[in-house]
mmCIF file of C-alpha atoms in Angstrom:
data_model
loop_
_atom_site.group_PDB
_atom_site.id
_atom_site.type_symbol
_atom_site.label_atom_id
_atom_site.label_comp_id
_atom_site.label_asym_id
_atom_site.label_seq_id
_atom_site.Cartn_x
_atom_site.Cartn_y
_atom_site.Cartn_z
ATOM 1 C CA UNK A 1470 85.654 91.121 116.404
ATOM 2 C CA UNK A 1471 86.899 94.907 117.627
ATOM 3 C CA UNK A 1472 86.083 97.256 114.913
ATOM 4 C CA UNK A 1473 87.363 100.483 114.535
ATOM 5 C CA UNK A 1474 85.598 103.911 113.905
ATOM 6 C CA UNK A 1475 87.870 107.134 113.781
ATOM 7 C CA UNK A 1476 87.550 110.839 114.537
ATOM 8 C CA UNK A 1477 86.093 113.560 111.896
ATOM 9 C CA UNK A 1478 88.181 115.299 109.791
ATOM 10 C CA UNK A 1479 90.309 118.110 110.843
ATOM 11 C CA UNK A 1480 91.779 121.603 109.605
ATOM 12 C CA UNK A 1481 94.752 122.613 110.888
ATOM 13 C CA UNK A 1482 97.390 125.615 110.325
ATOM 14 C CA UNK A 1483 101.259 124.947 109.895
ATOM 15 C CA UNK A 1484 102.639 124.587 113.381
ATOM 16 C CA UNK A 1485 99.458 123.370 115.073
ATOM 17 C CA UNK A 1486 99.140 119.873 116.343
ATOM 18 C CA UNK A 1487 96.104 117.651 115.560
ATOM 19 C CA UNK A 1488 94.979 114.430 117.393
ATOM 20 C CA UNK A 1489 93.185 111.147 115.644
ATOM 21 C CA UNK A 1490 91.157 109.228 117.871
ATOM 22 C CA UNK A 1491 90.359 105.083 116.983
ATOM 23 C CA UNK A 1492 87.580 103.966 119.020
ATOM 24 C CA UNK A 1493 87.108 100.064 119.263
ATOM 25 C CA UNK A 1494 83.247 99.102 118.974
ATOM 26 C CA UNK A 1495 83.063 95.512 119.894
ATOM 27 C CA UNK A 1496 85.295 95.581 122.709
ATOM 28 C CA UNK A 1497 88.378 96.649 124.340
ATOM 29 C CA UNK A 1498 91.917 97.129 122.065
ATOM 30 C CA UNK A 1499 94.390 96.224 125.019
ATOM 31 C CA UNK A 1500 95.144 92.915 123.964
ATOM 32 C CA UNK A 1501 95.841 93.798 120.452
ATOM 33 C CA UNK A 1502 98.513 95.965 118.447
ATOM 34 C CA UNK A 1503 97.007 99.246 117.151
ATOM 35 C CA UNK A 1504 99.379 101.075 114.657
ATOM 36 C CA UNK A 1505 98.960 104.129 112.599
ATOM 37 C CA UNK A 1506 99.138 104.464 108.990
ATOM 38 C CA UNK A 1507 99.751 107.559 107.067
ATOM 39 C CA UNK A 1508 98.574 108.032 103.068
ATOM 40 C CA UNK A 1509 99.322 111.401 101.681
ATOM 41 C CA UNK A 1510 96.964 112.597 98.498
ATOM 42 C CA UNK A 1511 97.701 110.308 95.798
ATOM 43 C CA UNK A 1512 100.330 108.538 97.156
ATOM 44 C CA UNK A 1513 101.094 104.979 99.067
ATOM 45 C CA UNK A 1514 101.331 104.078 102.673
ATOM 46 C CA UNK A 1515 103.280 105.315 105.921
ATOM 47 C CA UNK A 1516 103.643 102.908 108.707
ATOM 48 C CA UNK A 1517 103.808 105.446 111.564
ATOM 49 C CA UNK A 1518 104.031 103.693 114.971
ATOM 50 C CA UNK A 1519 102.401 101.179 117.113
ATOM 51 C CA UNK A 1520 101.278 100.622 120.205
ATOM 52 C CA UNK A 1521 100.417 97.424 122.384
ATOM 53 C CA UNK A 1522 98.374 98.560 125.211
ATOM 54 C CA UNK A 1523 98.497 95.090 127.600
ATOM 55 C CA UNK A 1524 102.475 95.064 126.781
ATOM 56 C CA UNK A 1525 102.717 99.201 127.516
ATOM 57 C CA UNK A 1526 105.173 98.832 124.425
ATOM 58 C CA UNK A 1527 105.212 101.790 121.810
ATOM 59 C CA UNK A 1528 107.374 101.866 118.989
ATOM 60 C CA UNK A 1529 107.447 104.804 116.200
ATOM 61 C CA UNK A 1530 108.998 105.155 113.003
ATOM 62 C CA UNK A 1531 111.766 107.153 112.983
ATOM 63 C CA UNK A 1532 110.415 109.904 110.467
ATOM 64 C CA UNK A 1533 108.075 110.567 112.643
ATOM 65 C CA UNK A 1534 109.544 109.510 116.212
ATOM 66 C CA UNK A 1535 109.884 113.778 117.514
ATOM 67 C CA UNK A 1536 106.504 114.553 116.472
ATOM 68 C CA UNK A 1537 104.134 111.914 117.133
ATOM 69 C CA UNK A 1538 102.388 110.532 120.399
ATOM 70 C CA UNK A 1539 100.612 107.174 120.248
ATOM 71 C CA UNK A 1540 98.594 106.628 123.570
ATOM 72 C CA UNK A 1541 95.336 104.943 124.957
ATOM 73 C CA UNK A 1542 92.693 105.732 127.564
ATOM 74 C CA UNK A 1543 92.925 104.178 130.955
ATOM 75 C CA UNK A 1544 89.724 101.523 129.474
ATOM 76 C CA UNK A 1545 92.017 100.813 126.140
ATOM 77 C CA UNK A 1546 88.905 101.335 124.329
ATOM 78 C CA UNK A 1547 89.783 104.068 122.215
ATOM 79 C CA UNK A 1548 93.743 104.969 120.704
ATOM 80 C CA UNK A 1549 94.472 108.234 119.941
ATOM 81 C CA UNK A 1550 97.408 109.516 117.857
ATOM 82 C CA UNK A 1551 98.645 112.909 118.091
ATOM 83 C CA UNK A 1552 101.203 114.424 115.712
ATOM 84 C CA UNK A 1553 102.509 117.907 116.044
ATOM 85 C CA UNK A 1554 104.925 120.691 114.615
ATOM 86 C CA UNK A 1555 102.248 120.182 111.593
ATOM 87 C CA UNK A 1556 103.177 121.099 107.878
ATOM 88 C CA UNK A 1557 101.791 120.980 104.407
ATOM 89 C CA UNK A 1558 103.307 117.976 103.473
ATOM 90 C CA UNK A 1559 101.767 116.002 106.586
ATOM 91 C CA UNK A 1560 98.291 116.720 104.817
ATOM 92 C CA UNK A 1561 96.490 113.389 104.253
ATOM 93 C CA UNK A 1562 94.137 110.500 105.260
ATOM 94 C CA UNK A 1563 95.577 108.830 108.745
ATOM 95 C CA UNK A 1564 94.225 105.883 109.116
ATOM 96 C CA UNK A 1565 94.216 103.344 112.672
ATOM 97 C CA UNK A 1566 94.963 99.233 112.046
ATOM 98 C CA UNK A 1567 94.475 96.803 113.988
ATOM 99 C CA UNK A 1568 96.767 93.584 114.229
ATOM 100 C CA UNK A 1569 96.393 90.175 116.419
ATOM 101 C CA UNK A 1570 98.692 89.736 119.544
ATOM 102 C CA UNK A 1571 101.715 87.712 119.951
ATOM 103 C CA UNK A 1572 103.123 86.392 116.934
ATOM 104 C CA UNK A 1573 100.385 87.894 114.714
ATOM 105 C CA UNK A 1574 101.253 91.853 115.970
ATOM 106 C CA UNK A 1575 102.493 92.518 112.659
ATOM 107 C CA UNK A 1576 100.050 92.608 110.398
ATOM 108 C CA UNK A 1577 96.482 94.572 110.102
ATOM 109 C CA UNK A 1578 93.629 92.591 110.072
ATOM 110 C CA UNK A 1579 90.959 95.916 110.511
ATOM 111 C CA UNK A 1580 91.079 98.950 109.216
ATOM 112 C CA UNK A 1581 89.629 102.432 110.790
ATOM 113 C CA UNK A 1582 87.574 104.082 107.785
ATOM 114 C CA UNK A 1583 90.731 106.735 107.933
ATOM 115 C CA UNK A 1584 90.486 110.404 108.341
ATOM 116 C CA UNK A 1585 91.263 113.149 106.866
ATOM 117 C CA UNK A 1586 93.900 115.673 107.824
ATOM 118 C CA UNK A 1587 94.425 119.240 106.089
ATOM 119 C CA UNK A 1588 97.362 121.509 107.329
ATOM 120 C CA UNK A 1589 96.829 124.329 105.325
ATOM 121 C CA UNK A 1590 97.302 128.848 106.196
ATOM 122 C CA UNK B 1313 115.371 100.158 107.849
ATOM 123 C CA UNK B 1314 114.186 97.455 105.606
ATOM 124 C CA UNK B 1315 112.739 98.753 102.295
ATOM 125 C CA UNK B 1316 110.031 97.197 100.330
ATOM 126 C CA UNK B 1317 110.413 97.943 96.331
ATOM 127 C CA UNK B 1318 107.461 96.854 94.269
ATOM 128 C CA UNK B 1319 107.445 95.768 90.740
ATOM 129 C CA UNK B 1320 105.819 97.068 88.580
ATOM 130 C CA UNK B 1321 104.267 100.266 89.508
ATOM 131 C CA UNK B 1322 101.130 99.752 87.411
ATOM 132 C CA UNK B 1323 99.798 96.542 85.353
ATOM 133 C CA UNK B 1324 97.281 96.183 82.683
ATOM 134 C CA UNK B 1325 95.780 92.897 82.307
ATOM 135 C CA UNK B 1326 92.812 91.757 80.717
ATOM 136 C CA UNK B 1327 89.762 90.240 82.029
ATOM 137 C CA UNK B 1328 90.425 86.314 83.302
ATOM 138 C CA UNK B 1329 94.098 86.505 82.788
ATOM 139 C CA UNK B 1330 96.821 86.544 85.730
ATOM 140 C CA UNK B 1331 98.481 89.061 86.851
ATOM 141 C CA UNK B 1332 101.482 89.148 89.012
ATOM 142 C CA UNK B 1333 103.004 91.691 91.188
ATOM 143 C CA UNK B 1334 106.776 91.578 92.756
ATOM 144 C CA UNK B 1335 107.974 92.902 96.344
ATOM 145 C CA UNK B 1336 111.359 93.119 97.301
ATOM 146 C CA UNK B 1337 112.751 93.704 100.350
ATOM 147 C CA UNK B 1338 116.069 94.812 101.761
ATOM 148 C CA UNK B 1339 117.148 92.250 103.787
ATOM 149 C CA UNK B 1340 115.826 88.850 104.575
ATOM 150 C CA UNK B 1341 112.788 88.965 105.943
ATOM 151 C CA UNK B 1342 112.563 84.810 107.008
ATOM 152 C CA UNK B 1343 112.547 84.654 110.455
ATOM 153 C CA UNK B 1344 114.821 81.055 111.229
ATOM 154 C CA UNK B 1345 113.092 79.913 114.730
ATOM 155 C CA UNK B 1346 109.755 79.769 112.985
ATOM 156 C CA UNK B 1347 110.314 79.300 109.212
ATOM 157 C CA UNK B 1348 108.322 82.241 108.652
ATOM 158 C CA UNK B 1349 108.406 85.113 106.403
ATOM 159 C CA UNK B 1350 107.022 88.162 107.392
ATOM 160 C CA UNK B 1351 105.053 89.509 104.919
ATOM 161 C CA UNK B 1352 101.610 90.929 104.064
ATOM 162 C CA UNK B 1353 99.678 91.662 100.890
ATOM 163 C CA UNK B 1354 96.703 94.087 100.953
ATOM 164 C CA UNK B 1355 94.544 95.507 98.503
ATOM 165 C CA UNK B 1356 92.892 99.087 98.601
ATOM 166 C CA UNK B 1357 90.402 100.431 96.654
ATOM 167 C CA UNK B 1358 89.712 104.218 95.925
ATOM 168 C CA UNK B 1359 88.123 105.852 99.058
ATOM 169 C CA UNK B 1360 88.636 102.871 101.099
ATOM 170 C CA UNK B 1361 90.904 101.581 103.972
ATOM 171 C CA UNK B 1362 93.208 98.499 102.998
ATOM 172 C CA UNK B 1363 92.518 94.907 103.171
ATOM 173 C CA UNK B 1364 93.882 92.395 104.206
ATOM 174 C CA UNK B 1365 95.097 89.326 100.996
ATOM 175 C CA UNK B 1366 97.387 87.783 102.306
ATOM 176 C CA UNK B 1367 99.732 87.166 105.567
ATOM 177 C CA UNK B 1368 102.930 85.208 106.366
ATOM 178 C CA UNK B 1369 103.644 85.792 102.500
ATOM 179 C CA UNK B 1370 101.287 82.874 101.384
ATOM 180 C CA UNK B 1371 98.404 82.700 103.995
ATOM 181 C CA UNK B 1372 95.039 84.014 102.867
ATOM 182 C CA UNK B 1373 93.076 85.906 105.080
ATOM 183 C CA UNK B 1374 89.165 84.440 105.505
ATOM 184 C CA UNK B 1375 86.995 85.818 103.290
ATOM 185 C CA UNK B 1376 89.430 86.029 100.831
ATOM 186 C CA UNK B 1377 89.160 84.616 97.106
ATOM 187 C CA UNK B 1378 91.425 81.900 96.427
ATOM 188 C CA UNK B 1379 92.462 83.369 93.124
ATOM 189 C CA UNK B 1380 94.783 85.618 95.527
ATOM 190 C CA UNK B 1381 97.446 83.701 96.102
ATOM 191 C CA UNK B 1382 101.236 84.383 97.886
ATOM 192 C CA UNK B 1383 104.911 82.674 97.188
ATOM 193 C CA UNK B 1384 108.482 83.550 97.871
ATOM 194 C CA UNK B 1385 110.931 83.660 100.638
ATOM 195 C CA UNK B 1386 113.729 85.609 102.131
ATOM 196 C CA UNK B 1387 113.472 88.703 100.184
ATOM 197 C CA UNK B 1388 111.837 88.046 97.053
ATOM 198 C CA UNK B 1389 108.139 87.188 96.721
ATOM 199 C CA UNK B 1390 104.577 87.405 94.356
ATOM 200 C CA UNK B 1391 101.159 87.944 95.018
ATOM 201 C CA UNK B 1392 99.486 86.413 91.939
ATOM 202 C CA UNK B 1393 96.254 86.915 90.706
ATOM 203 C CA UNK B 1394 94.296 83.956 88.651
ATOM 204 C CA UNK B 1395 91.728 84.631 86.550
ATOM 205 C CA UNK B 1396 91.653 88.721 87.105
ATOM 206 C CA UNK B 1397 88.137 89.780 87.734
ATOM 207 C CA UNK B 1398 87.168 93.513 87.404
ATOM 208 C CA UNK B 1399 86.772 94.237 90.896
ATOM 209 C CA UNK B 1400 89.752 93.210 91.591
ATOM 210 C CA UNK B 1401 91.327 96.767 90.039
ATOM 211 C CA UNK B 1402 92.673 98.300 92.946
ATOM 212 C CA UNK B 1403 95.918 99.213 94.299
ATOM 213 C CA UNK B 1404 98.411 96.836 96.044
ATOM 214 C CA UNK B 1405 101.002 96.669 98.854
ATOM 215 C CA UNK B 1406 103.067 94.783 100.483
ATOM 216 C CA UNK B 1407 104.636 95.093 103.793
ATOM 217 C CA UNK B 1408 106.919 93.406 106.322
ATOM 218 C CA UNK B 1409 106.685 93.008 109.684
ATOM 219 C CA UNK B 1410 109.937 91.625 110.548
ATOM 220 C CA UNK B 1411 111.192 94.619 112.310
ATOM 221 C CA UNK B 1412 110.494 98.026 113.062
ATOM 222 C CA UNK B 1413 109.214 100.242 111.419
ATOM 223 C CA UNK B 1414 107.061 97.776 109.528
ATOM 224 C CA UNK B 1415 107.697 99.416 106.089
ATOM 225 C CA UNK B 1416 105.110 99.168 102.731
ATOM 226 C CA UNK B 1417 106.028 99.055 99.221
ATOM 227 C CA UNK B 1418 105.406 102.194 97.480
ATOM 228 C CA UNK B 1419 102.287 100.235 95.401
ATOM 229 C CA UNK B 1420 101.101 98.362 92.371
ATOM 230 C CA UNK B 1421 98.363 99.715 90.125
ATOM 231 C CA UNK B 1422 96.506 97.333 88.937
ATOM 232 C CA UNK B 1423 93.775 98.166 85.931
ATOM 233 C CA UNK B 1424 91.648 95.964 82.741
ATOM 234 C CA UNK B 1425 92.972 95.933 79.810
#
């Protein structure tokens, strides 16, 4: 089974743009969904967007759909996930999910251990 | 957008007693052409990632104790928790996957009495 380690956390300043990388150790993420899920301090979760690398199909969540990029390496090894235009409020642990394929696309069976982003002057 | 409203927040139950958490969503999330509902229950812990309960609103994911169990249909449905053991205090969500974006209920704090 694809497990998935994630990127060290980052400092950023208001207006700066920060990118998460997911690698997959195990094996390649192309056949599966790969979403990104946002938790700010304290609070619940964010589903962010999505991407299914063997379908080249992205989706994003409207909150977020100006300021995010979801994307993969040419291999589909590793997902990255780049938000921009950063501000306080998007301080907070981003974590990567994976889901099945097909029918099961949906839901996250694996969680990245999540990192931590700080937008901060 | 479908929304996902949890009930209650938090719950207090004591050691080997059930506990029950709601999740509500918008609109129908039963998908005719399969009979299936499309919703997940996870569980996350403090300084962890979520896990995976439960998928397709009453399929347990392996691994997973069979005191955590799923019910309910169309827009109203219960993860239920027999027998509450204490590492089972956590905090859970539910989500659906029928459409985009695949939306979570804001949480359920669950605690020992």
């Amino acid at each position: 089974q694809v497990q998935l380690v994630q990127s060290g956390a980052e400092v950023k300043k208001p207006g700066s743009s920060v990118t998460v990388s997911c690698k997959g150790s195990g094996g390649t993420l192309r056949r599966y969904a790969i979403a990104w899920v946002r938790q700010a301090p304290g609070q619940g979760l964010e589903w962010m967007g999505v991407i299914i690398p063997i379908l080249q199909s992205l989706d994003y969540a409207p909150k977020f759909k100006h300021r995010v990029t979801i994307s993969t390496d040419d291999s589909a090894t590793t997902a990255y996930m780049e938000l921009s235009s950063l501000r306080p409020e998007d301080t907070g642990v981003y974590y990567c999910a994976r889901a099945g394929s097909g029918d099961s696309s949906g839901f996250y069976v694996a969680w990245g251990q999540g990192t931590l982003v700080t937008v901060s002057s | 957008d479908i929304v996902m409203t949890q009930s209650p927040e938090s719950l207090t139950v004591s050691l080997g007693e059930r506990a029950t958490i709601n999740c509500k969503s918008s609109q129908s999330i039963f998908y005719n052409s399969n009979s299936r509902n499309y919703l997940a229950w996870y569980q996350q812990k403090p300084g962890q990632p979520p896990k995976l309960l439960i998928y397709w609103a009453s399929t347990r994911e392996s691994g997973v104790p069979d005191r955590f169990s799923g019910s309910g249909s169309g827009t109203d449905f219960t993860l239920t928790i027999t027998s509450l053991q204490a590492e089972d205090v956590a905090v859970y969500y539910c989500q659906q996957y029928y459409s985009a974006p695949y939306s979570f209920g804001q949480g359920t704090k669950l605690e020992i009495k």
